[in-house]
Amino acid sequence: MANDGKFLNLENGKRKLDSAIDSSAGASDSGKIIKLDSNGKIDLTLLPNGIGEDAVEIVTFEDLSAGDFVNIFLDGGVAKVRKADATNSRDANGFVLESKNEPTPVKVFFEGTNSQLSGLTIGSRYYLDATGGVTLTPKTSTGELHQYLGKAFSATELTTEKDDCIVIG
């Protein structure tokens, strides 16, 4: 029997069939019973601040592809996001999981799993490349950025543990 989030509640001495909530509108939903969303997870609106994904929406400065590592910068006093680039002093501040054309807001993740990559070698360490992607070879030429991004645990997933970048002198 499927459970659609209904439960029996006692209200003013009478039984009432109530519905659980799968997202929160704030204080008005205090005391309510929660249910999992369509992905089998708890919606982030039901969790306290600081719990859940570490991400923010920022407007794109250029077209981005799912899986790109990105650099956040100020453009006319407005935060924007562009591809990170180890050869152009654009360290990786996060990554995106969906493709977006400029100028569209995109969710930038600061930690977690970048699951939009391909051709990774399980267990290998990956570094920032010159295209917003990853490479097995750290940068070593003068003026380039050496930045560790994380380790692959599947052919398409990289657990990000990004380090601060080092400018090669």
mmCIF file of C-alpha atoms in Angstrom:
data_model
loop_
_atom_site.group_PDB
_atom_site.id
_atom_site.type_symbol
_atom_site.label_atom_id
_atom_site.label_comp_id
_atom_site.label_asym_id
_atom_site.label_seq_id
_atom_site.Cartn_x
_atom_site.Cartn_y
_atom_site.Cartn_z
ATOM 1 C CA MET A 1 0.000 0.000 0.000
ATOM 2 C CA ALA A 2 1.453 3.377 -1.015
ATOM 3 C CA ASN A 3 1.787 6.090 1.615
ATOM 4 C CA ASP A 4 0.907 9.507 0.230
ATOM 5 C CA GLY A 5 1.874 11.353 3.425
ATOM 6 C CA LYS A 6 -1.492 11.025 5.177
ATOM 7 C CA PHE A 7 -1.739 10.280 8.893
ATOM 8 C CA LEU A 8 -4.374 10.258 11.625
ATOM 9 C CA ASN A 9 -4.282 13.195 13.993
ATOM 10 C CA LEU A 10 -6.331 13.919 17.118
ATOM 11 C CA GLU A 11 -7.803 17.423 16.927
ATOM 12 C CA ASN A 12 -10.284 18.661 19.573
ATOM 13 C CA GLY A 13 -10.978 15.050 20.600
ATOM 14 C CA LYS A 14 -11.800 13.922 17.047
ATOM 15 C CA ARG A 15 -9.726 11.914 14.615
ATOM 16 C CA LYS A 16 -8.704 13.845 11.537
ATOM 17 C CA LEU A 17 -6.850 12.674 8.431
ATOM 18 C CA ASP A 18 -3.970 15.135 7.930
ATOM 19 C CA SER A 19 -1.202 15.486 5.343
ATOM 20 C CA ALA A 20 2.532 15.645 5.990
ATOM 21 C CA ILE A 21 4.482 18.470 4.342
ATOM 22 C CA ASP A 22 7.449 18.063 1.986
ATOM 23 C CA SER A 23 8.654 21.689 2.161
ATOM 24 C CA SER A 24 8.407 24.471 4.707
ATOM 25 C CA ALA A 25 7.103 28.030 4.484
ATOM 26 C CA GLY A 26 8.761 28.852 7.818
ATOM 27 C CA ALA A 27 7.340 29.364 11.314
ATOM 28 C CA SER A 28 3.747 28.773 10.176
ATOM 29 C CA ASP A 29 4.700 25.122 9.572
ATOM 30 C CA SER A 30 6.112 24.512 13.076
ATOM 31 C CA GLY A 31 4.981 21.262 14.661
ATOM 32 C CA LYS A 32 3.953 19.653 11.377
ATOM 33 C CA ILE A 33 5.016 16.173 10.317
ATOM 34 C CA ILE A 34 7.335 15.963 7.324
ATOM 35 C CA LYS A 35 7.475 13.539 4.418
ATOM 36 C CA LEU A 36 10.193 12.816 1.888
ATOM 37 C CA ASP A 37 10.120 14.558 -1.487
ATOM 38 C CA SER A 38 9.812 12.827 -4.878
ATOM 39 C CA ASN A 39 13.549 11.982 -4.756
ATOM 40 C CA GLY A 40 13.193 10.256 -1.387
ATOM 41 C CA LYS A 41 14.991 13.077 0.427
ATOM 42 C CA ILE A 42 14.117 15.788 2.922
ATOM 43 C CA ASP A 43 13.637 19.182 1.282
ATOM 44 C CA LEU A 44 16.275 21.742 2.312
ATOM 45 C CA THR A 45 13.547 24.168 3.485
ATOM 46 C CA LEU A 46 12.851 21.724 6.322
ATOM 47 C CA LEU A 47 16.428 21.848 7.647
ATOM 48 C CA PRO A 48 18.078 24.501 9.820
ATOM 49 C CA ASN A 49 20.343 27.109 8.212
ATOM 50 C CA GLY A 50 23.861 25.785 7.653
ATOM 51 C CA ILE A 51 22.672 22.225 6.995
ATOM 52 C CA GLY A 52 22.494 20.978 3.425
ATOM 53 C CA GLU A 53 24.145 22.000 0.218
ATOM 54 C CA ASP A 54 26.748 24.732 0.283
ATOM 55 C CA ALA A 55 25.659 26.618 -2.820
ATOM 56 C CA VAL A 56 24.499 30.007 -4.068
ATOM 57 C CA GLU A 57 22.959 31.289 -7.314
ATOM 58 C CA ILE A 58 25.157 33.690 -9.290
ATOM 59 C CA VAL A 59 24.641 35.168 -12.770
ATOM 60 C CA THR A 60 26.863 33.695 -15.490
ATOM 61 C CA PHE A 61 29.386 35.926 -17.262
ATOM 62 C CA GLU A 62 29.865 33.390 -20.061
ATOM 63 C CA ASP A 63 28.217 30.142 -21.191
ATOM 64 C CA LEU A 64 28.925 27.319 -18.743
ATOM 65 C CA SER A 65 28.700 23.544 -19.147
ATOM 66 C CA ALA A 66 27.582 21.066 -16.499
ATOM 67 C CA GLY A 67 30.652 20.014 -14.520
ATOM 68 C CA ASP A 68 32.658 23.214 -15.080
ATOM 69 C CA PHE A 69 34.745 24.505 -12.212
ATOM 70 C CA VAL A 70 34.093 28.221 -11.911
ATOM 71 C CA ASN A 71 35.611 31.467 -10.684
ATOM 72 C CA ILE A 72 33.540 34.130 -8.930
ATOM 73 C CA PHE A 73 34.529 37.745 -9.620
ATOM 74 C CA LEU A 74 33.140 41.282 -9.559
ATOM 75 C CA ASP A 75 31.888 42.726 -12.850
ATOM 76 C CA GLY A 76 30.880 46.364 -12.402
ATOM 77 C CA GLY A 77 30.311 45.754 -8.691
ATOM 78 C CA VAL A 78 28.132 42.670 -9.317
ATOM 79 C CA ALA A 79 29.245 39.117 -8.483
ATOM 80 C CA LYS A 80 29.361 36.944 -11.598
ATOM 81 C CA VAL A 81 30.691 33.511 -12.434
ATOM 82 C CA ARG A 82 32.947 32.344 -15.291
ATOM 83 C CA LYS A 83 35.049 29.259 -16.048
ATOM 84 C CA ALA A 84 38.058 28.798 -13.796
ATOM 85 C CA ASP A 85 41.342 28.819 -15.721
ATOM 86 C CA ALA A 86 44.711 27.658 -14.403
ATOM 87 C CA THR A 87 46.516 29.638 -17.130
ATOM 88 C CA ASN A 88 44.642 32.923 -16.622
ATOM 89 C CA SER A 89 44.715 33.538 -12.825
ATOM 90 C CA ARG A 90 41.117 32.364 -12.327
ATOM 91 C CA ASP A 91 41.180 29.942 -9.407
ATOM 92 C CA ALA A 92 38.249 27.573 -8.866
ATOM 93 C CA ASN A 93 35.815 28.799 -6.217
ATOM 94 C CA GLY A 94 33.196 26.121 -6.934
ATOM 95 C CA PHE A 95 31.511 24.100 -9.673
ATOM 96 C CA VAL A 96 28.205 23.941 -11.545
ATOM 97 C CA LEU A 97 26.047 20.879 -12.200
ATOM 98 C CA GLU A 98 23.991 22.270 -15.060
ATOM 99 C CA SER A 99 24.721 24.048 -18.321
ATOM 100 C CA LYS A 100 23.649 27.693 -18.495
ATOM 101 C CA ASN A 101 23.980 30.398 -21.128
ATOM 102 C CA GLU A 102 25.160 33.903 -20.263
ATOM 103 C CA PRO A 103 23.565 35.902 -18.522
ATOM 104 C CA THR A 104 21.513 33.376 -16.540
ATOM 105 C CA PRO A 105 21.615 32.577 -12.809
ATOM 106 C CA VAL A 106 23.306 29.254 -12.059
ATOM 107 C CA LYS A 107 23.710 27.376 -8.780
ATOM 108 C CA VAL A 108 27.394 27.307 -7.778
ATOM 109 C CA PHE A 109 28.398 24.533 -5.371
ATOM 110 C CA PHE A 110 31.334 25.215 -3.049
ATOM 111 C CA GLU A 111 31.797 21.626 -1.873
ATOM 112 C CA GLY A 112 30.413 18.159 -2.450
ATOM 113 C CA THR A 113 30.458 15.853 -5.457
ATOM 114 C CA ASN A 114 30.822 17.142 -8.989
ATOM 115 C CA SER A 115 28.822 14.418 -10.757
ATOM 116 C CA GLN A 116 28.862 15.937 -14.256
ATOM 117 C CA LEU A 117 32.337 14.891 -15.388
ATOM 118 C CA SER A 118 33.469 12.022 -17.615
ATOM 119 C CA GLY A 119 36.537 9.902 -18.261
ATOM 120 C CA LEU A 120 37.864 10.091 -14.702
ATOM 121 C CA THR A 121 40.160 7.414 -13.261
ATOM 122 C CA ILE A 122 38.928 6.104 -9.910
ATOM 123 C CA GLY A 123 41.286 7.017 -7.065
ATOM 124 C CA SER A 124 43.224 9.590 -9.079
ATOM 125 C CA ARG A 125 43.894 13.155 -7.924
ATOM 126 C CA TYR A 126 42.656 15.945 -10.199
ATOM 127 C CA TYR A 127 43.795 19.527 -10.675
ATOM 128 C CA LEU A 128 42.368 22.635 -12.351
ATOM 129 C CA ASP A 129 43.018 22.866 -16.095
ATOM 130 C CA ALA A 130 42.804 25.819 -18.500
ATOM 131 C CA THR A 131 39.173 25.246 -19.558
ATOM 132 C CA GLY A 132 37.198 25.072 -16.304
ATOM 133 C CA GLY A 133 37.712 21.321 -16.236
ATOM 134 C CA VAL A 134 40.084 18.890 -14.564
ATOM 135 C CA THR A 135 43.412 17.312 -15.412
ATOM 136 C CA LEU A 136 45.625 14.631 -13.894
ATOM 137 C CA THR A 137 48.659 16.858 -14.455
ATOM 138 C CA PRO A 138 49.255 19.735 -12.047
ATOM 139 C CA LYS A 139 50.369 23.018 -13.622
ATOM 140 C CA THR A 140 54.121 23.740 -13.363
ATOM 141 C CA SER A 141 54.838 26.625 -15.751
ATOM 142 C CA THR A 142 55.589 30.164 -14.573
ATOM 143 C CA GLY A 143 52.420 32.201 -14.094
ATOM 144 C CA GLU A 144 50.072 29.200 -14.032
ATOM 145 C CA LEU A 145 47.886 28.219 -11.081
ATOM 146 C CA HIS A 146 48.436 24.930 -9.287
ATOM 147 C CA GLN A 147 45.113 24.011 -7.627
ATOM 148 C CA TYR A 148 44.119 20.584 -6.317
ATOM 149 C CA LEU A 149 40.377 19.976 -6.814
ATOM 150 C CA GLY A 150 39.709 16.486 -5.500
ATOM 151 C CA LYS A 151 39.757 12.749 -6.050
ATOM 152 C CA ALA A 152 37.643 10.642 -8.423
ATOM 153 C CA PHE A 153 35.517 7.877 -6.963
ATOM 154 C CA SER A 154 33.860 6.927 -10.241
ATOM 155 C CA ALA A 155 34.358 7.684 -13.939
ATOM 156 C CA THR A 156 31.929 10.627 -13.639
ATOM 157 C CA GLU A 157 32.214 11.816 -10.021
ATOM 158 C CA LEU A 158 34.851 13.885 -8.263
ATOM 159 C CA THR A 159 34.690 14.535 -4.532
ATOM 160 C CA THR A 160 35.798 18.130 -4.284
ATOM 161 C CA GLU A 161 38.384 18.990 -1.660
ATOM 162 C CA LYS A 162 39.703 22.049 -3.432
ATOM 163 C CA ASP A 163 42.776 23.749 -2.076
ATOM 164 C CA ASP A 164 43.808 27.351 -2.294
ATOM 165 C CA CYS A 165 45.739 27.875 -5.484
ATOM 166 C CA ILE A 166 49.478 28.459 -5.776
ATOM 167 C CA VAL A 167 50.821 30.772 -8.471
ATOM 168 C CA ILE A 168 53.879 29.141 -10.033
ATOM 169 C CA GLY A 169 56.814 31.587 -10.017
#
